[in-house]
Amino acid sequence: MSSQNADTNKRSATQSALEILKNYKGPSVRIMEVCGTHTHEIFRLGIRKVLPPSIRLISGPGCPVCVTPVSFIDEALLLALEHGCTICTFGDLVRVPGTTSSLQKARGAGAKVQVVYSPQDAAEYAKAHPEEQVVFLSVGFETTTPSVCIAVKTAAEEKLPNFSVLTANKTMPGAYEAMKDSTDLFLYPGHVHAIIGTSICEELAVRGVSGICAGFTASELVTALAVGVTKFERGESFFVNCYPRVVRPEGQPAAVRLVDSMMEPCDSEWRGIGEIPQSGMKLRDAYAAYDARIKFRIPKVEGRSNPACRCGDVLQGKCLPSDCKVFGKVCTPEHPVGACMVSGEGACSAFYLYGGK
């Protein structure tokens, strides 16, 4: 088949999927976009505007920065301000508010905060600055956890004494369990299941929890949503992998084995949801020297979020960002009150940028 014919067929299939969505007459359905990138792309592409009222999209807890609790930011501030550590982090976390401050404000007060693009960058920084204690803020889901393990393994092999990680790594299956009553249908994140495979989705379908795994292009998202509502209308639980070119049933076994060899499950707090048992990942005892909480003997920290912020309710699908009294007024991307407005994957930032202020 020529590329021109393939493009024509793809456009035709996408148009057919759009017609299915626009003309949907079935029962009301709540679809939770677990992935923050899905939320932003659906907004950016204008997909929400073509959906009838009976198809309701809910932005779920699929943004790692958004679900990271306030206490984690407070721990990072403690390391920076009291222990004099150099904090290496992805850019979004710098502006996320802690209980009383943020890493951005701490940097303005003299703390060393370096924005990096990978855990390996942080390890390289530590190698180049042996006089500094460097802590990488390890935030993310199954997609990014293997790269953290590689950085720690490299640091152990090279015997870097000044590198450690503060972990807030989370796994999605626990979140699916916690959120399954808030939705009729999960729009599963393709990049997560590219790592862990689809067995959890298939297990949930057997137990009555439906879902579709989707890619990120316009045609992939529209097709996945059309497949989802068509299947939902039949009244039986299901799982469909609509992203087979990337997501395979077995996932990436080598990546899973690497993480399992270096990390173990632990209870973890999710912003707005609370503690989900065994939904976090921490370094195993063999790598305790690279665990910042152990290395610097960080005490238990209880963070307090701004009571005006409704990020927690947004992440659970209990309200829209626009229902929050500070949204678009006090809370904007330039002056965020909550993490959902800070993150490039956050629901509040998506609503602000594309949904009207």
Coordinates of C-alpha atoms in Angstrom, one line a residue:
M1 CA 0.0 0.0 0.0
S2 CA 1.4 3.4 -0.9
S3 CA 1.9 6.0 1.8
Q4 CA -0.7 8.2 0.1
N5 CA -3.3 5.4 0.3
A6 CA -2.3 4.7 3.9
D7 CA -2.8 8.4 4.9
T8 CA -6.2 8.4 3.1
N9 CA -7.3 5.3 5.0
K10 CA -6.1 6.7 8.3
R11 CA -8.0 10.0 7.8
S12 CA -11.1 8.0 6.8
A13 CA -10.9 5.8 9.9
T14 CA -10.4 8.9 12.1
Q15 CA -13.4 10.6 10.6
S16 CA -15.5 7.5 11.2
A17 CA -14.4 7.4 14.8
L18 CA -15.3 11.1 15.2
E19 CA -18.7 10.4 13.8
I20 CA -19.2 7.6 16.3
L21 CA -18.3 9.9 19.2
K22 CA -20.4 12.9 17.9
N23 CA -23.5 10.7 17.4
Y24 CA -23.2 8.5 20.5
K25 CA -26.7 7.8 21.9
G26 CA -25.8 5.2 24.5
P27 CA -25.9 5.5 28.3
S28 CA -23.9 8.2 30.0
V29 CA -20.2 7.2 30.4
R30 CA -17.4 8.6 32.5
I31 CA -14.0 8.2 31.0
M32 CA -11.0 8.8 33.2
E33 CA -7.9 10.0 31.3
V34 CA -5.3 8.6 33.7
C35 CA -2.4 10.2 31.8
G36 CA -1.8 13.9 32.0
T37 CA -0.5 14.0 28.5
H38 CA -3.8 12.5 27.3
T39 CA -5.6 15.3 29.1
H40 CA -3.5 18.0 27.4
E41 CA -3.7 16.4 23.9
I42 CA -7.4 15.9 24.1
F43 CA -7.8 19.6 25.0
R44 CA -5.3 20.8 22.5
L45 CA -6.8 18.8 19.6
G46 CA -10.3 20.0 20.5
I47 CA -11.7 16.5 21.0
R48 CA -13.7 17.6 24.1
K49 CA -15.7 20.0 21.9
V50 CA -17.1 17.3 19.7
L51 CA -18.3 15.0 22.5
P52 CA -22.0 14.9 23.5
P53 CA -22.9 15.6 27.1
S54 CA -23.4 11.9 27.7
I55 CA -19.6 11.3 27.3
R56 CA -17.9 12.9 30.3
L57 CA -14.1 13.0 30.5
I58 CA -12.5 13.0 33.9
S59 CA -8.8 14.0 34.5
G60 CA -7.3 11.4 36.8
P61 CA -4.1 11.0 38.9
G62 CA -1.7 10.4 35.9
C63 CA 0.5 13.4 36.4
P64 CA 3.5 12.4 38.6
V65 CA 4.2 15.9 39.8
C66 CA 0.5 16.4 40.6
V67 CA 0.2 13.4 42.8
T68 CA 3.5 13.9 44.6
P69 CA 2.5 15.0 48.2
V70 CA 3.4 18.3 49.8
S71 CA 5.6 16.4 52.3
F72 CA 8.0 15.4 49.5
I73 CA 8.6 19.0 48.7
D74 CA 9.2 19.7 52.4
E75 CA 11.7 16.9 52.5
A76 CA 13.6 18.3 49.5
L77 CA 13.6 21.8 51.2
L78 CA 15.0 20.2 54.4
L79 CA 17.8 18.6 52.4
A80 CA 18.6 21.8 50.6
L81 CA 18.3 24.3 53.5
E82 CA 19.4 22.3 56.5
H83 CA 21.8 19.7 55.0
G84 CA 23.2 22.0 52.3
C85 CA 22.6 19.4 49.6
T86 CA 22.5 20.3 45.9
I87 CA 19.0 19.4 44.6
C88 CA 18.8 18.0 41.1
T89 CA 15.3 17.9 39.7
F90 CA 13.1 18.1 36.7
G91 CA 11.9 21.6 36.0
D92 CA 8.2 21.3 37.0
L93 CA 9.0 20.4 40.6
V94 CA 10.9 23.6 41.2
R95 CA 7.7 25.7 41.4
V96 CA 5.5 23.2 43.3
P97 CA 4.5 24.7 46.6
G98 CA 5.5 22.9 49.8
T99 CA 4.0 23.7 53.2
T100 CA 5.6 27.1 53.5
S101 CA 7.9 27.5 50.5
S102 CA 9.1 26.0 47.2
L103 CA 12.4 25.0 45.7
Q104 CA 12.2 28.1 43.5
K105 CA 12.0 30.4 46.6
A106 CA 14.7 28.4 48.3
R107 CA 17.0 28.9 45.3
G108 CA 16.4 32.6 45.6
A109 CA 17.5 32.4 49.2
G110 CA 20.7 30.7 48.2
A111 CA 19.9 27.0 48.1
K112 CA 21.5 25.0 45.3
V113 CA 18.8 23.7 42.9
Q114 CA 19.9 22.4 39.5
V115 CA 17.3 21.5 36.8
V116 CA 18.3 18.3 34.9
Y117 CA 16.7 16.3 32.2
S118 CA 17.5 12.8 33.4
P119 CA 18.7 11.0 36.5
Q120 CA 22.0 10.3 34.7
D121 CA 22.5 14.1 34.4
A122 CA 22.3 14.3 38.2
A123 CA 24.8 11.5 38.6
E124 CA 27.2 13.2 36.2
Y125 CA 26.8 16.4 38.1
A126 CA 27.7 14.6 41.3
K127 CA 30.8 13.1 39.6
A128 CA 31.9 16.6 38.4
H129 CA 31.3 18.2 41.8
P130 CA 32.7 15.8 44.4
E131 CA 32.6 18.5 47.1
E132 CA 28.8 18.7 46.9
Q133 CA 26.2 16.2 48.2
V134 CA 23.8 15.8 45.3
V135 CA 20.3 14.5 45.7
F136 CA 18.1 13.7 42.7
L137 CA 14.3 14.1 43.2
S138 CA 13.0 10.8 41.8
V139 CA 9.4 11.4 40.8
G140 CA 7.5 9.4 38.3
F141 CA 5.7 6.2 37.3
E142 CA 6.9 3.0 35.8
T143 CA 8.0 4.8 32.7
T144 CA 10.8 6.7 34.4
T145 CA 11.7 4.4 37.3
P146 CA 14.1 2.2 35.2
S147 CA 16.3 5.3 34.4
V148 CA 16.5 6.1 38.1
C149 CA 17.7 2.5 38.7
I150 CA 20.3 2.8 36.0
A151 CA 21.6 6.1 37.6
V152 CA 21.9 4.5 41.0
K153 CA 23.5 1.4 39.6
T154 CA 26.1 3.5 37.8
A155 CA 26.8 5.5 41.0
A156 CA 27.3 2.3 42.9
E157 CA 29.6 0.9 40.3
E158 CA 31.6 4.1 40.2
K159 CA 31.5 4.4 44.0
L160 CA 30.1 7.9 44.0
P161 CA 29.8 8.8 47.7
N162 CA 28.0 12.1 47.1
F163 CA 25.0 11.0 45.1
S164 CA 21.6 9.8 46.4
V165 CA 18.0 9.9 45.4
L166 CA 14.8 11.0 47.2
T167 CA 12.2 8.7 45.9
A168 CA 8.6 9.4 45.2
N169 CA 8.2 6.8 42.5
K170 CA 4.7 5.3 42.1
T171 CA 3.1 2.5 40.3
M172 CA -0.3 2.8 38.6
P173 CA -2.1 -0.5 39.4
G174 CA -2.8 0.8 43.0
A175 CA -4.2 4.0 41.6
Y176 CA -6.5 2.1 39.3
E177 CA -7.9 0.2 42.3
A178 CA -8.3 3.4 44.3
M179 CA -10.1 5.2 41.4
K180 CA -12.2 2.4 39.8
D181 CA -15.4 3.6 41.4
S182 CA -14.9 7.1 40.1
T183 CA -15.1 6.1 36.4
D184 CA -16.9 3.8 34.1
L185 CA -13.9 3.4 31.8
F186 CA -10.2 4.0 32.1
L187 CA -8.2 5.6 29.2
Y188 CA -5.0 3.8 30.2
P189 CA -1.6 5.5 29.7
G190 CA 0.3 4.0 26.7
H191 CA 3.8 4.8 27.9
V192 CA 3.2 3.1 31.3
H193 CA 1.9 -0.1 29.8
A194 CA 4.7 -0.1 27.2
I195 CA 6.8 -1.0 30.3
I196 CA 4.5 -3.1 32.5
G197 CA 2.4 -4.8 29.8
T198 CA -1.4 -5.2 29.8
S199 CA -2.0 -8.0 32.4
I200 CA -3.3 -5.6 35.0
C201 CA -5.8 -4.2 32.5
E202 CA -6.9 -7.7 31.6
E203 CA -7.3 -8.6 35.3
L204 CA -9.4 -5.5 36.0
A205 CA -11.6 -6.2 33.0
V206 CA -12.3 -9.7 34.4
R207 CA -13.4 -8.0 37.7
G208 CA -15.7 -5.6 35.9
V209 CA -13.4 -2.6 35.4
S210 CA -13.3 -1.6 31.7
G211 CA -10.4 0.2 29.9
I212 CA -8.7 1.1 26.7
C213 CA -5.0 1.6 26.2
A214 CA -4.4 4.6 23.9
G215 CA -1.6 6.4 22.1
F216 CA -1.2 10.1 21.8
T217 CA -1.9 11.2 18.3
A218 CA -5.3 12.6 17.2
S219 CA -6.2 9.5 15.3
E220 CA -5.1 7.2 18.2
L221 CA -7.0 9.1 20.8
V222 CA -10.2 9.5 18.7
T223 CA -10.1 5.8 17.8
A224 CA -9.6 4.7 21.3
L225 CA -12.4 6.8 22.6
A226 CA -14.8 5.5 19.9
V227 CA -13.8 1.9 20.6
G228 CA -14.4 2.6 24.3
V229 CA -17.9 4.0 24.0
T230 CA -18.9 1.4 21.4
K231 CA -17.9 -1.4 23.8
F232 CA -19.4 0.3 26.8
E233 CA -22.7 0.5 25.1
R234 CA -22.9 -3.3 25.0
G235 CA -22.9 -3.4 28.8
E236 CA -20.1 -5.9 29.4
S237 CA -16.7 -5.1 30.9
F238 CA -13.7 -5.2 28.5
F239 CA -10.2 -4.2 27.8
V240 CA -8.9 -3.2 24.4
N241 CA -5.3 -2.4 23.5
C242 CA -5.6 0.4 20.9
Y243 CA -1.9 1.1 21.0
P244 CA -0.4 -2.2 19.8
R245 CA 2.5 -0.6 17.9
V246 CA 4.0 0.4 21.2
V247 CA 2.2 -1.6 24.0
R248 CA 2.7 -5.3 24.0
P249 CA 1.1 -7.8 26.4
E250 CA 4.4 -8.6 28.0
G251 CA 5.7 -5.0 28.2
Q252 CA 9.4 -4.6 28.6
P253 CA 10.5 -7.6 30.8
A254 CA 14.2 -6.3 31.0
A255 CA 13.1 -3.0 32.5
V256 CA 10.8 -4.7 34.9
R257 CA 13.5 -7.1 36.0
L258 CA 16.0 -4.2 36.6
V259 CA 13.5 -2.3 38.8
D260 CA 12.6 -5.4 40.7
S261 CA 16.3 -6.1 41.4
M262 CA 16.9 -2.7 42.8
M263 CA 13.6 -1.5 44.3
E264 CA 10.8 -2.9 46.3
P265 CA 7.1 -1.8 46.8
C266 CA 6.2 0.4 49.8
D267 CA 3.1 2.3 50.9
S268 CA 2.9 5.7 49.3
E269 CA 0.9 8.9 49.7
W270 CA -0.8 10.3 46.7
R271 CA -1.9 13.9 46.7
G272 CA -5.7 14.1 47.2
I273 CA -6.1 10.3 47.3
G274 CA -4.2 9.5 50.5
E275 CA -2.0 6.5 51.2
I276 CA -2.3 3.7 48.7
P277 CA -0.7 0.4 50.0
Q278 CA 2.2 -0.9 48.1
S279 CA 1.9 1.7 45.4
G280 CA 5.3 3.3 45.8
M281 CA 8.8 2.1 45.1
K282 CA 11.9 2.5 47.3
L283 CA 15.5 1.3 47.0
R284 CA 16.3 -2.1 48.4
D285 CA 18.6 -2.4 51.4
A286 CA 21.6 -3.3 49.1
Y287 CA 21.3 0.3 47.7
A288 CA 20.5 2.0 51.0
A289 CA 23.6 4.2 50.7
Y290 CA 21.9 6.0 47.8
D291 CA 18.6 6.5 49.6
A292 CA 18.6 10.2 50.8
R293 CA 16.1 9.5 53.6
I294 CA 18.4 7.0 55.1
K295 CA 21.6 8.8 54.3
F296 CA 20.5 12.1 55.9
R297 CA 18.2 10.6 58.5
I298 CA 15.2 12.6 57.4
P299 CA 12.5 12.5 60.0
K300 CA 8.8 11.9 59.2
V301 CA 7.5 15.0 57.6
E302 CA 3.8 16.0 57.6
G303 CA 3.1 18.4 54.8
R304 CA 0.1 20.8 54.7
S305 CA -1.4 21.9 51.4
N306 CA -3.0 25.3 50.8
P307 CA -6.6 24.9 51.9
A308 CA -7.8 27.0 49.0
C309 CA -6.4 24.6 46.5
R310 CA -8.6 21.8 45.2
C311 CA -6.0 19.8 43.4
G312 CA -6.9 16.7 45.4
D313 CA -10.5 16.9 44.3
V314 CA -9.5 17.4 40.7
L315 CA -7.2 14.4 40.8
Q316 CA -10.1 12.2 42.0
G317 CA -12.6 13.6 39.4
K318 CA -14.7 15.2 42.1
C319 CA -14.6 18.6 40.5
L320 CA -13.4 20.4 37.5
P321 CA -10.5 22.8 37.8
S322 CA -12.8 25.7 37.0
D323 CA -14.9 24.7 40.1
C324 CA -11.9 25.8 42.3
K325 CA -12.4 29.3 43.7
V326 CA -8.7 30.3 43.0
F327 CA -8.5 28.8 39.5
G328 CA -7.5 31.4 37.0
K329 CA -7.6 34.2 39.6
V330 CA -5.0 33.7 42.3
C331 CA -3.8 30.4 40.8
T332 CA -2.3 30.7 37.3
P333 CA 0.7 29.1 35.6
E334 CA 2.8 32.1 36.5
H335 CA 1.7 32.0 40.1
P336 CA 0.5 28.5 40.9
V337 CA -1.2 27.6 44.2
G338 CA -1.2 23.9 43.5
A339 CA 0.8 21.3 41.6
C340 CA -1.9 20.7 39.0
M341 CA -1.4 24.2 37.7
V342 CA 2.4 23.9 37.8
S343 CA 2.9 20.7 35.8
G344 CA 3.0 20.5 32.0
E345 CA 0.8 17.5 32.4
G346 CA -1.6 18.9 35.1
A347 CA -5.3 19.1 34.6
C348 CA -5.5 22.7 35.9
S349 CA -2.9 23.9 33.5
A350 CA -4.7 22.1 30.6
F351 CA -8.0 23.7 31.5
Y352 CA -6.3 27.1 31.8
L353 CA -4.5 26.9 28.5
Y354 CA -7.1 25.3 26.4
G355 CA -10.4 25.2 28.3
G356 CA -11.0 28.9 28.8
K357 CA -10.0 30.9 31.9

